[in-house]
Amino acid sequence: MAKPIDLNKIFSLLDEQPSKEKDHFLFLLGTDTVFTSRPTLGLADLSEAEQKSYERGETLSYSAQAIVQLLDEESEAEIGAKGEPLSYSSPSVDVLNGPTTLGSEVGERVAQGVFLALRAAANGKKTLQMPAHSRGAVEALMIINELARIKKKLKEEPGLSLYQILCQAPTTEDNTGIAKAITGSNSPFKEANETPEQRQALLARLDNLALNPFLIDPVPGGSKYYLKFLRWSSPRFYEQPQCNDYELLLKQHERTCCFSPIIPKGMQPLTIPGHHGTASGNRYNQQGVAVPESIEDRDTTTVQDLVLCKLFAFLNRCTGNRFGTEQAVKLEHKELDGVLNDFLRQDESGRNAELLKHYNAVIKNIQAFTWFQDGSYARLGAQYAKEKQRFVHLHGHNHMPMEAAVPALHQDFINQEHALLYLRGYIRFGKRAEDSLAGMIADITEALDETIGKMFDGSMKEKEKESARRSASSLNFDCIGLLNLLEKEEGRKIFFDGLGILIETLSQRYLRNNLSKEEDLALRNIIEKPFRIIQEAKKAIAEQKDFSEEYTSLIYQFDDFIQKGFKRTVETHYASIIQQVDDLKAQIDHLLNPPEHFYQVFQKFVAGLPDSEVPKELTEIKGYLSKINSSRIQNIDDIYHILEEALAPFKDSIPKETLEVITAHISSKQSELLQPCFDTHQTSTNTYLINLERLYHLAITLRKDYRAQQSLLSNEIIDINLNQLSFRIDALINAGGILLKERKIDLLEKPDCISETFFSLIKQEAIKLGAPSPELEALKRHVEEQARLLEELREQNKGLLEKGKEQQSTIEEKDAQIQKQVETHKEELLGLNRQIADALELNKQLQRNLVNLIGENEEKLSSLKETIENQAEEIKRLQKQNADALKDRDLIVRLQSSEEDEKTVLIHTKLLPLTDTYLNRLLQQAQKYQPELRLNEDGTLAEVQEPESASAKQAYDKIIIKLKAVINLRLILRNKDERPLASERAQAFGDELLIANEHFKTHRDGAWTHFFNRSAILLGLLITLPYSALTGKRNPLFFLTHTHGEAFVDDCAKELGLDPAVSA
């Protein structure tokens, strides 16, 4: 594996130089999708059906290889081994294969994605782009959420290891299995050798890592009775991702059951035509069938071209135009290479033109994409809202029609981006337009205002208008160019459609999101401004009688268009709220039904299975199911197990085709009758509460803003029944109360998933419906407790009164006894007082005696102490005297030894004469430069001035250094006070001689060398001569081979009157 999971690697990367390449790309492929390096068409090892998968190439696999080539990392890229999740990798690109249909691997994929993201951060990367499809896109969201959780833990709990933090991935209402994947017995995740400082360094790198997901149809999977584990669920899907930039693409024509995409909070999606796999490169329908030839324009590959260019536009936006105009891609994908290279070679305006070209190609073939909505993936069947709209999970686990989240498909534009690309040709967008959709609409509105102003400007001549027409190719038109567009019927239609889709998109955000007061006011002003401009223009037309009829018609047309569009948006929002509330209320009622309800549903399901023109095995299954006793069915899981039981005998005994027919019939009826029941019981109570509050806020906001919205429309009436809206608001509160009551939720503690305000409302409703009020119950318990305590006090008081009477008589008797005892005690006390007085007098006498004794003892102790101290001093003196005598005796013995005699002779007859000779020579050399130089009487060097000449001073200094060293050597030999023993003086002389020789190694001369060698021979004589005589070899303390140095030493020995060394 190119990047094996090892947490130690993350921390080792922190200690290395950061990567020079600052951008990283993590691709997460969709369900059942593996890295596909080449187009599948014509590959010999694939079946005919498999060759249809990606005839031009799989989009994300191609993009990963293209980036590797553009980054010049091809030589370092690796294709993973078969079965490995990391299927393709380079230093800056990673591709993770998608999970299987059942999705059991999603936890492992998320865990590995987190590791790769941490690795990229530790390596010094500054941006992480995450192109992802299907479940891979959901994995990308989970990775972003995990990275946010990890950063929070690193900040708040710095003592936890990275492994411990990873193991704490949430599991409540989350079946992702991240923690399980990390802690499993075969998991490669292990504790690392790390320090708190390294973890903080990792945190710093993570804080500097920009996260940029590009999400294509993020579908986590739903639930089917025979594919129970398809559903991947987590409340974290819907949290607002902490990312720097994003794209969220939803496929418009996918209708398969279990294929509802998620829309997290804070994300505004774009719709793209096609089914779930179209953007990946599948030009056929979900089951590999080609678009019929009866549809004239049927090139469905146009969506792949569009998504590919959108992806690289996004990557350039996030990386500072990392992929420039000079770069080109050359892979084994002829068509995709051409599309991408045509896009990359353009400048920014040219790339916008390319995107617009691809959008126009898609809308030209829109009928082919619409044909896809009549199909679905095998076995799962179709599921959709009215008018074949796709269901989406908007900000939570719910089933909303797609138009509730994004504008419906307009005739001229696919989505708001398509409209904006077109309008860029006629409107100058400023900086604010780059930051938000609201900024774009504000710019368009200002352009519209200026254009209408020109309509009223009588000074605009036909010549100016013609000039504006001629400049129509510049993509930088002013308001006159926009006016030219509006003068044509086709241009008018397109402009109104484009502005309409943008206002509708912003209106949806305004209507469907809980905004702050500031955001609410800002968005409302932007939405209202076009209406105000048109109203003011209509007033001005009424006052200006000679105003152009053509312009009048244009303004009224636009007024009619935006009013109807806004009316449609608000009414659609209203209808969506009503439908969602009714569906949610029905689900909650269904959830709380008694067990017999499930048997009734099961009976309807069995009765609905067909009897004629079906395989005989289905008839047998129906007969078996009709005999099931009601006692066996208590919940939806019982129905699931019974269906499995009924199908089991036929799974291996009949042809596959027959089994698929039987399954299709069962699937059809279960979608109608069992699926709603199954979905209801797969949803948690918290999810129901979240959806109740979400719809409550939407309904309240719509009711509150209705009058302001209606005031924008002068010609249209927004068809909303406020009474019905109020009924639904009450129904939501009622459903919440029922849920709290029937689920026996503790009313004292607010669930974390809802606000305090909404909880208070449904709590009161639950109490109205019969749930015990916690406050009232607490009060009742308090009153009962107080009553019990009062009764206990009464009983205790009664007993105390009776006891009091008994104790009174006893007290009187005891009082008489006590009086007698008191008299007796008084007499005894007088006697004791007399005894105490006598004792005190005696004590005083004893105290006086004690003081006298203490004084006498102190005098004796002081005298004794002085005597002891004197004796101790005498003992010390005698001990020291004895030690000194021992030392002197030892010294005398050593001085009288033959060794000391030899060393004394050596010093006086050899070393001192040799040293004096060399000392006198050095002194004479120094006196050449300073004649006044003399030795003091104690043998030290007298202080004199140094020579003035620089060259003389340099030579003089070198001589003085040696002179001082030799004087020191001479003093060592002569100083018997410091070293009485001749052997010690000889030893000290030798040690100092070696130090001086090492010190003079940079400026030794022949005289010094001569002195050093002669002295060394003398000092080593007692070792060298016996060793040589005994072994016949030269002493290894000196030289290993006979060299010129040895010859010199032999000469020195002869000069000293010694025999030369034995030859080696």
PDB file of C-alpha atoms in Angstrom, residues 792-1007:
ATOM      1  CA  GLU A 792     -45.521  12.272  62.225  1.00  0.00           C
ATOM      2  CA  LEU A 793     -44.964  15.459  64.225  1.00  0.00           C
ATOM      3  CA  ARG A 794     -48.446  15.177  65.747  1.00  0.00           C
ATOM      4  CA  GLU A 795     -47.807  11.623  66.835  1.00  0.00           C
ATOM      5  CA  GLN A 796     -44.423  12.556  68.174  1.00  0.00           C
ATOM      6  CA  ASN A 797     -45.955  15.504  70.088  1.00  0.00           C
ATOM      7  CA  LYS A 798     -48.622  13.265  71.645  1.00  0.00           C
ATOM      8  CA  GLY A 799     -46.001  10.818  72.827  1.00  0.00           C
ATOM      9  CA  LEU A 800     -43.842  13.623  74.131  1.00  0.00           C
ATOM     10  CA  LEU A 801     -46.717  15.025  76.230  1.00  0.00           C
ATOM     11  CA  GLU A 802     -47.324  11.652  77.876  1.00  0.00           C
ATOM     12  CA  LYS A 803     -43.626  11.200  78.449  1.00  0.00           C
ATOM     13  CA  GLY A 804     -43.496  14.686  79.920  1.00  0.00           C
ATOM     14  CA  LYS A 805     -46.062  13.838  82.587  1.00  0.00           C
ATOM     15  CA  GLU A 806     -44.212  10.687  83.564  1.00  0.00           C
ATOM     16  CA  GLN A 807     -40.928  12.484  83.627  1.00  0.00           C
ATOM     17  CA  GLN A 808     -42.341  15.323  85.807  1.00  0.00           C
ATOM     18  CA  SER A 809     -43.048  13.011  88.764  1.00  0.00           C
ATOM     19  CA  THR A 810     -39.710  11.332  88.299  1.00  0.00           C
ATOM     20  CA  ILE A 811     -38.022  14.739  88.258  1.00  0.00           C
ATOM     21  CA  GLU A 812     -39.661  15.732  91.551  1.00  0.00           C
ATOM     22  CA  GLU A 813     -38.459  12.554  93.245  1.00  0.00           C
ATOM     23  CA  LYS A 814     -34.979  12.988  91.853  1.00  0.00           C
ATOM     24  CA  ASP A 815     -34.963  16.643  92.926  1.00  0.00           C
ATOM     25  CA  ALA A 816     -35.406  15.684  96.607  1.00  0.00           C
ATOM     26  CA  GLN A 817     -32.638  13.131  96.278  1.00  0.00           C
ATOM     27  CA  ILE A 818     -30.423  15.683  94.653  1.00  0.00           C
ATOM     28  CA  GLN A 819     -30.991  18.183  97.469  1.00  0.00           C
ATOM     29  CA  LYS A 820     -29.775  15.597  99.956  1.00  0.00           C
ATOM     30  CA  GLN A 821     -26.806  14.810  97.773  1.00  0.00           C
ATOM     31  CA  VAL A 822     -26.002  18.530  97.541  1.00  0.00           C
ATOM     32  CA  GLU A 823     -25.733  18.887 101.307  1.00  0.00           C
ATOM     33  CA  THR A 824     -23.548  15.825 101.479  1.00  0.00           C
ATOM     34  CA  HIS A 825     -21.386  17.154  98.645  1.00  0.00           C
ATOM     35  CA  LYS A 826     -20.984  20.521 100.403  1.00  0.00           C
ATOM     36  CA  GLU A 827     -19.493  18.860 103.454  1.00  0.00           C
ATOM     37  CA  GLU A 828     -17.233  16.730 101.292  1.00  0.00           C
ATOM     38  CA  LEU A 829     -16.212  19.843  99.378  1.00  0.00           C
ATOM     39  CA  LEU A 830     -15.132  21.671 102.556  1.00  0.00           C
ATOM     40  CA  GLY A 831     -12.942  18.702 103.499  1.00  0.00           C
ATOM     41  CA  LEU A 832     -11.450  18.629  99.989  1.00  0.00           C
ATOM     42  CA  ASN A 833     -10.683  22.365 100.094  1.00  0.00           C
ATOM     43  CA  ARG A 834      -8.712  21.877 103.312  1.00  0.00           C
ATOM     44  CA  GLN A 835      -6.765  19.044 101.717  1.00  0.00           C
ATOM     45  CA  ILE A 836      -6.045  21.170  98.663  1.00  0.00           C
ATOM     46  CA  ALA A 837      -4.680  24.035 100.810  1.00  0.00           C
ATOM     47  CA  ASP A 838      -2.301  21.666 102.600  1.00  0.00           C
ATOM     48  CA  ALA A 839      -1.229  20.166  99.299  1.00  0.00           C
ATOM     49  CA  LEU A 840      -0.552  23.649  97.855  1.00  0.00           C
ATOM     50  CA  GLU A 841       1.692  24.562 100.743  1.00  0.00           C
ATOM     51  CA  LEU A 842       3.598  21.307 100.342  1.00  0.00           C
ATOM     52  CA  ASN A 843       3.927  21.925  96.622  1.00  0.00           C
ATOM     53  CA  LYS A 844       5.447  25.361  97.220  1.00  0.00           C
ATOM     54  CA  GLN A 845       8.086  23.843  99.464  1.00  0.00           C
ATOM     55  CA  LEU A 846       8.888  21.188  96.847  1.00  0.00           C
ATOM     56  CA  GLN A 847       9.181  23.915  94.174  1.00  0.00           C
ATOM     57  CA  ARG A 848      11.771  25.779  96.261  1.00  0.00           C
ATOM     58  CA  ASN A 849      13.771  22.596  96.761  1.00  0.00           C
ATOM     59  CA  LEU A 850      13.632  21.858  93.050  1.00  0.00           C
ATOM     60  CA  VAL A 851      14.952  25.303  92.098  1.00  0.00           C
ATOM     61  CA  ASN A 852      17.931  24.837  94.437  1.00  0.00           C
ATOM     62  CA  LEU A 853      18.707  21.403  92.948  1.00  0.00           C
ATOM     63  CA  ILE A 854      18.495  22.711  89.397  1.00  0.00           C
ATOM     64  CA  GLY A 855      21.030  25.466  90.167  1.00  0.00           C
ATOM     65  CA  GLU A 856      23.497  23.019  91.661  1.00  0.00           C
ATOM     66  CA  ASN A 857      23.078  20.590  88.746  1.00  0.00           C
ATOM     67  CA  GLU A 858      23.623  23.308  86.144  1.00  0.00           C
ATOM     68  CA  GLU A 859      26.959  24.252  87.684  1.00  0.00           C
ATOM     69  CA  LYS A 860      28.092  20.608  87.736  1.00  0.00           C
ATOM     70  CA  LEU A 861      26.910  20.036  84.128  1.00  0.00           C
ATOM     71  CA  SER A 862      28.755  23.141  82.877  1.00  0.00           C
ATOM     72  CA  SER A 863      32.009  22.030  84.512  1.00  0.00           C
ATOM     73  CA  LEU A 864      31.631  18.508  83.142  1.00  0.00           C
ATOM     74  CA  LYS A 865      30.917  19.794  79.623  1.00  0.00           C
ATOM     75  CA  GLU A 866      34.072  21.964  79.690  1.00  0.00           C
ATOM     76  CA  THR A 867      36.174  18.987  80.800  1.00  0.00           C
ATOM     77  CA  ILE A 868      34.758  16.782  77.986  1.00  0.00           C
ATOM     78  CA  GLU A 869      35.378  19.453  75.324  1.00  0.00           C
ATOM     79  CA  ASN A 870      39.014  19.856  76.474  1.00  0.00           C
ATOM     80  CA  GLN A 871      39.531  16.113  76.320  1.00  0.00           C
ATOM     81  CA  ALA A 872      38.007  15.976  72.835  1.00  0.00           C
ATOM     82  CA  GLU A 873      40.375  18.718  71.597  1.00  0.00           C
ATOM     83  CA  GLU A 874      43.350  16.853  73.074  1.00  0.00           C
ATOM     84  CA  ILE A 875      42.227  13.605  71.381  1.00  0.00           C
ATOM     85  CA  LYS A 876      41.986  15.409  68.018  1.00  0.00           C
ATOM     86  CA  ARG A 877      45.422  16.966  68.482  1.00  0.00           C
ATOM     87  CA  LEU A 878      46.963  13.594  69.322  1.00  0.00           C
ATOM     88  CA  GLN A 879      45.199  11.940  66.356  1.00  0.00           C
ATOM     89  CA  LYS A 880      46.534  14.628  63.986  1.00  0.00           C
ATOM     90  CA  GLN A 881      50.004  14.362  65.500  1.00  0.00           C
ATOM     91  CA  ASN A 882      49.881  10.608  65.045  1.00  0.00           C
ATOM     92  CA  ALA A 883      48.708  10.924  61.410  1.00  0.00           C
ATOM     93  CA  ASP A 884      51.447  13.448  60.643  1.00  0.00           C
ATOM     94  CA  ALA A 885      54.022  11.135  62.171  1.00  0.00           C
ATOM     95  CA  LEU A 886      52.744   8.250  60.060  1.00  0.00           C
ATOM     96  CA  LYS A 887      52.935  10.408  56.948  1.00  0.00           C
ATOM     97  CA  ASP A 888      56.452  11.526  57.788  1.00  0.00           C
ATOM     98  CA  ARG A 889      57.536   7.943  58.436  1.00  0.00           C
ATOM     99  CA  ASP A 890      56.011   6.846  55.105  1.00  0.00           C
ATOM    100  CA  LEU A 891      57.698   9.755  53.343  1.00  0.00           C
ATOM    101  CA  ILE A 892      61.070   8.886  54.896  1.00  0.00           C
ATOM    102  CA  VAL A 893      60.665   5.263  53.844  1.00  0.00           C
ATOM    103  CA  ARG A 894      59.854   6.284  50.299  1.00  0.00           C
ATOM    104  CA  LEU A 895      62.685   8.844  50.196  1.00  0.00           C
ATOM    105  CA  GLN A 896      65.114   6.132  51.222  1.00  0.00           C
ATOM    106  CA  SER A 897      63.908   3.734  48.527  1.00  0.00           C
ATOM    107  CA  SER A 898      66.072   2.851  45.553  1.00  0.00           C
ATOM    108  CA  GLU A 899      63.366   4.119  43.196  1.00  0.00           C
ATOM    109  CA  GLU A 900      63.477   7.600  44.727  1.00  0.00           C
ATOM    110  CA  ASP A 901      67.275   7.545  44.651  1.00  0.00           C
ATOM    111  CA  GLU A 902      67.173   6.736  40.967  1.00  0.00           C
ATOM    112  CA  LYS A 903      64.605   9.486  40.303  1.00  0.00           C
ATOM    113  CA  THR A 904      66.648  11.986  42.329  1.00  0.00           C
ATOM    114  CA  VAL A 905      69.747  11.165  40.322  1.00  0.00           C
ATOM    115  CA  LEU A 906      67.705  11.364  37.111  1.00  0.00           C
ATOM    116  CA  ILE A 907      66.423  14.811  37.995  1.00  0.00           C
ATOM    117  CA  HIS A 908      69.726  16.315  39.143  1.00  0.00           C
ATOM    118  CA  THR A 909      72.035  14.680  36.617  1.00  0.00           C
ATOM    119  CA  LYS A 910      69.830  14.544  33.538  1.00  0.00           C
ATOM    120  CA  LEU A 911      66.549  16.456  33.583  1.00  0.00           C
ATOM    121  CA  LEU A 912      67.671  19.661  35.369  1.00  0.00           C
ATOM    122  CA  PRO A 913      70.841  20.106  33.271  1.00  0.00           C
ATOM    123  CA  LEU A 914      68.874  19.395  30.100  1.00  0.00           C
ATOM    124  CA  THR A 915      66.168  21.849  31.137  1.00  0.00           C
ATOM    125  CA  ASP A 916      68.621  24.558  32.221  1.00  0.00           C
ATOM    126  CA  THR A 917      70.469  24.255  28.918  1.00  0.00           C
ATOM    127  CA  TYR A 918      67.298  24.657  26.873  1.00  0.00           C
ATOM    128  CA  LEU A 919      66.107  27.464  29.205  1.00  0.00           C
ATOM    129  CA  ASN A 920      69.322  29.425  28.717  1.00  0.00           C
ATOM    130  CA  ARG A 921      69.073  28.948  24.964  1.00  0.00           C
ATOM    131  CA  LEU A 922      65.505  30.319  24.906  1.00  0.00           C
ATOM    132  CA  LEU A 923      66.532  33.219  27.183  1.00  0.00           C
ATOM    133  CA  GLN A 924      69.372  34.116  24.808  1.00  0.00           C
ATOM    134  CA  GLN A 925      66.991  33.990  21.832  1.00  0.00           C
ATOM    135  CA  ALA A 926      64.553  36.302  23.626  1.00  0.00           C
ATOM    136  CA  GLN A 927      67.327  38.728  24.651  1.00  0.00           C
ATOM    137  CA  LYS A 928      68.092  39.264  20.972  1.00  0.00           C
ATOM    138  CA  TYR A 929      64.743  41.085  20.824  1.00  0.00           C
ATOM    139  CA  GLN A 930      64.766  42.441  24.381  1.00  0.00           C
ATOM    140  CA  PRO A 931      68.285  42.611  25.878  1.00  0.00           C
ATOM    141  CA  GLU A 932      67.028  43.682  29.282  1.00  0.00           C
ATOM    142  CA  LEU A 933      65.164  40.403  29.807  1.00  0.00           C
ATOM    143  CA  ARG A 934      66.367  38.568  32.959  1.00  0.00           C
ATOM    144  CA  LEU A 935      65.320  35.816  35.328  1.00  0.00           C
ATOM    145  CA  ASN A 936      64.285  36.769  38.852  1.00  0.00           C
ATOM    146  CA  GLU A 937      66.054  35.263  41.874  1.00  0.00           C
ATOM    147  CA  ASP A 938      63.184  32.798  42.348  1.00  0.00           C
ATOM    148  CA  GLY A 939      63.668  31.609  38.779  1.00  0.00           C
ATOM    149  CA  THR A 940      60.598  33.371  37.329  1.00  0.00           C
ATOM    150  CA  LEU A 941      60.699  35.686  34.340  1.00  0.00           C
ATOM    151  CA  ALA A 942      61.028  39.415  34.965  1.00  0.00           C
ATOM    152  CA  GLU A 943      58.488  41.775  33.394  1.00  0.00           C
ATOM    153  CA  VAL A 944      59.896  43.934  30.546  1.00  0.00           C
ATOM    154  CA  GLN A 945      58.418  45.855  27.648  1.00  0.00           C
ATOM    155  CA  GLU A 946      57.733  44.002  24.421  1.00  0.00           C
ATOM    156  CA  PRO A 947      59.477  44.902  21.128  1.00  0.00           C
ATOM    157  CA  GLU A 948      57.805  47.648  19.088  1.00  0.00           C
ATOM    158  CA  SER A 949      58.208  45.969  15.699  1.00  0.00           C
ATOM    159  CA  ALA A 950      55.212  43.773  14.737  1.00  0.00           C
ATOM    160  CA  SER A 951      57.361  41.056  13.190  1.00  0.00           C
ATOM    161  CA  ALA A 952      59.779  41.127  16.137  1.00  0.00           C
ATOM    162  CA  LYS A 953      56.889  41.031  18.549  1.00  0.00           C
ATOM    163  CA  GLN A 954      55.432  37.951  16.818  1.00  0.00           C
ATOM    164  CA  ALA A 955      58.758  36.051  17.037  1.00  0.00           C
ATOM    165  CA  TYR A 956      59.380  37.308  20.584  1.00  0.00           C
ATOM    166  CA  ASP A 957      55.916  36.158  21.746  1.00  0.00           C
ATOM    167  CA  LYS A 958      56.491  32.623  20.456  1.00  0.00           C
ATOM    168  CA  ILE A 959      59.834  32.411  22.337  1.00  0.00           C
ATOM    169  CA  ILE A 960      58.306  33.830  25.535  1.00  0.00           C
ATOM    170  CA  ILE A 961      55.511  31.215  25.427  1.00  0.00           C
ATOM    171  CA  LYS A 962      58.092  28.401  25.278  1.00  0.00           C
ATOM    172  CA  LEU A 963      60.293  30.146  27.830  1.00  0.00           C
ATOM    173  CA  LYS A 964      57.476  30.368  30.347  1.00  0.00           C
ATOM    174  CA  ALA A 965      56.623  26.712  29.767  1.00  0.00           C
ATOM    175  CA  VAL A 966      60.267  25.621  30.373  1.00  0.00           C
ATOM    176  CA  ILE A 967      60.531  27.857  33.474  1.00  0.00           C
ATOM    177  CA  ASN A 968      57.435  26.103  34.777  1.00  0.00           C
ATOM    178  CA  LEU A 969      59.008  22.684  34.053  1.00  0.00           C
ATOM    179  CA  ARG A 970      62.197  23.791  35.863  1.00  0.00           C
ATOM    180  CA  LEU A 971      60.221  24.979  38.911  1.00  0.00           C
ATOM    181  CA  ILE A 972      58.412  21.586  39.048  1.00  0.00           C
ATOM    182  CA  LEU A 973      61.745  19.782  39.245  1.00  0.00           C
ATOM    183  CA  ARG A 974      63.126  22.146  41.940  1.00  0.00           C
ATOM    184  CA  ASN A 975      60.067  22.550  44.167  1.00  0.00           C
ATOM    185  CA  LYS A 976      60.596  19.920  46.929  1.00  0.00           C
ATOM    186  CA  ASP A 977      58.105  21.645  49.253  1.00  0.00           C
ATOM    187  CA  GLU A 978      55.153  20.942  47.045  1.00  0.00           C
ATOM    188  CA  ARG A 979      56.379  17.510  45.928  1.00  0.00           C
ATOM    189  CA  PRO A 980      58.961  16.007  48.329  1.00  0.00           C
ATOM    190  CA  LEU A 981      59.266  12.776  46.340  1.00  0.00           C
ATOM    191  CA  ALA A 982      61.494  12.842  43.256  1.00  0.00           C
ATOM    192  CA  SER A 983      59.142  10.378  41.511  1.00  0.00           C
ATOM    193  CA  GLU A 984      56.224  12.793  41.921  1.00  0.00           C
ATOM    194  CA  ARG A 985      58.319  15.686  40.531  1.00  0.00           C
ATOM    195  CA  ALA A 986      59.395  13.511  37.591  1.00  0.00           C
ATOM    196  CA  GLN A 987      55.771  12.452  36.989  1.00  0.00           C
ATOM    197  CA  ALA A 988      54.483  16.055  37.159  1.00  0.00           C
ATOM    198  CA  PHE A 989      57.335  17.135  34.863  1.00  0.00           C
ATOM    199  CA  GLY A 990      56.343  14.492  32.312  1.00  0.00           C
ATOM    200  CA  ASP A 991      52.607  15.419  32.446  1.00  0.00           C
ATOM    201  CA  GLU A 992      53.332  19.110  31.977  1.00  0.00           C
ATOM    202  CA  LEU A 993      55.847  18.274  29.190  1.00  0.00           C
ATOM    203  CA  LEU A 994      53.119  16.430  27.225  1.00  0.00           C
ATOM    204  CA  ILE A 995      50.660  19.309  27.668  1.00  0.00           C
ATOM    205  CA  ALA A 996      53.247  21.807  26.447  1.00  0.00           C
ATOM    206  CA  ASN A 997      54.123  19.623  23.462  1.00  0.00           C
ATOM    207  CA  GLU A 998      50.451  19.427  22.441  1.00  0.00           C
ATOM    208  CA  HIS A 999      50.118  23.207  22.890  1.00  0.00           C
ATOM    209  CA  PHE A1000      53.164  23.897  20.646  1.00  0.00           C
ATOM    210  CA  LYS A1001      52.121  21.527  17.846  1.00  0.00           C
ATOM    211  CA  THR A1002      51.386  24.412  15.442  1.00  0.00           C
ATOM    212  CA  HIS A1003      54.791  26.099  15.859  1.00  0.00           C
ATOM    213  CA  ARG A1004      57.290  23.468  17.019  1.00  0.00           C
ATOM    214  CA  ASP A1005      60.974  23.965  16.106  1.00  0.00           C
ATOM    215  CA  GLY A1006      63.974  21.614  16.142  1.00  0.00           C
ATOM    216  CA  ALA A1007      65.222  22.778  19.513  1.00  0.00           C
TER     217      ALA A1007
END
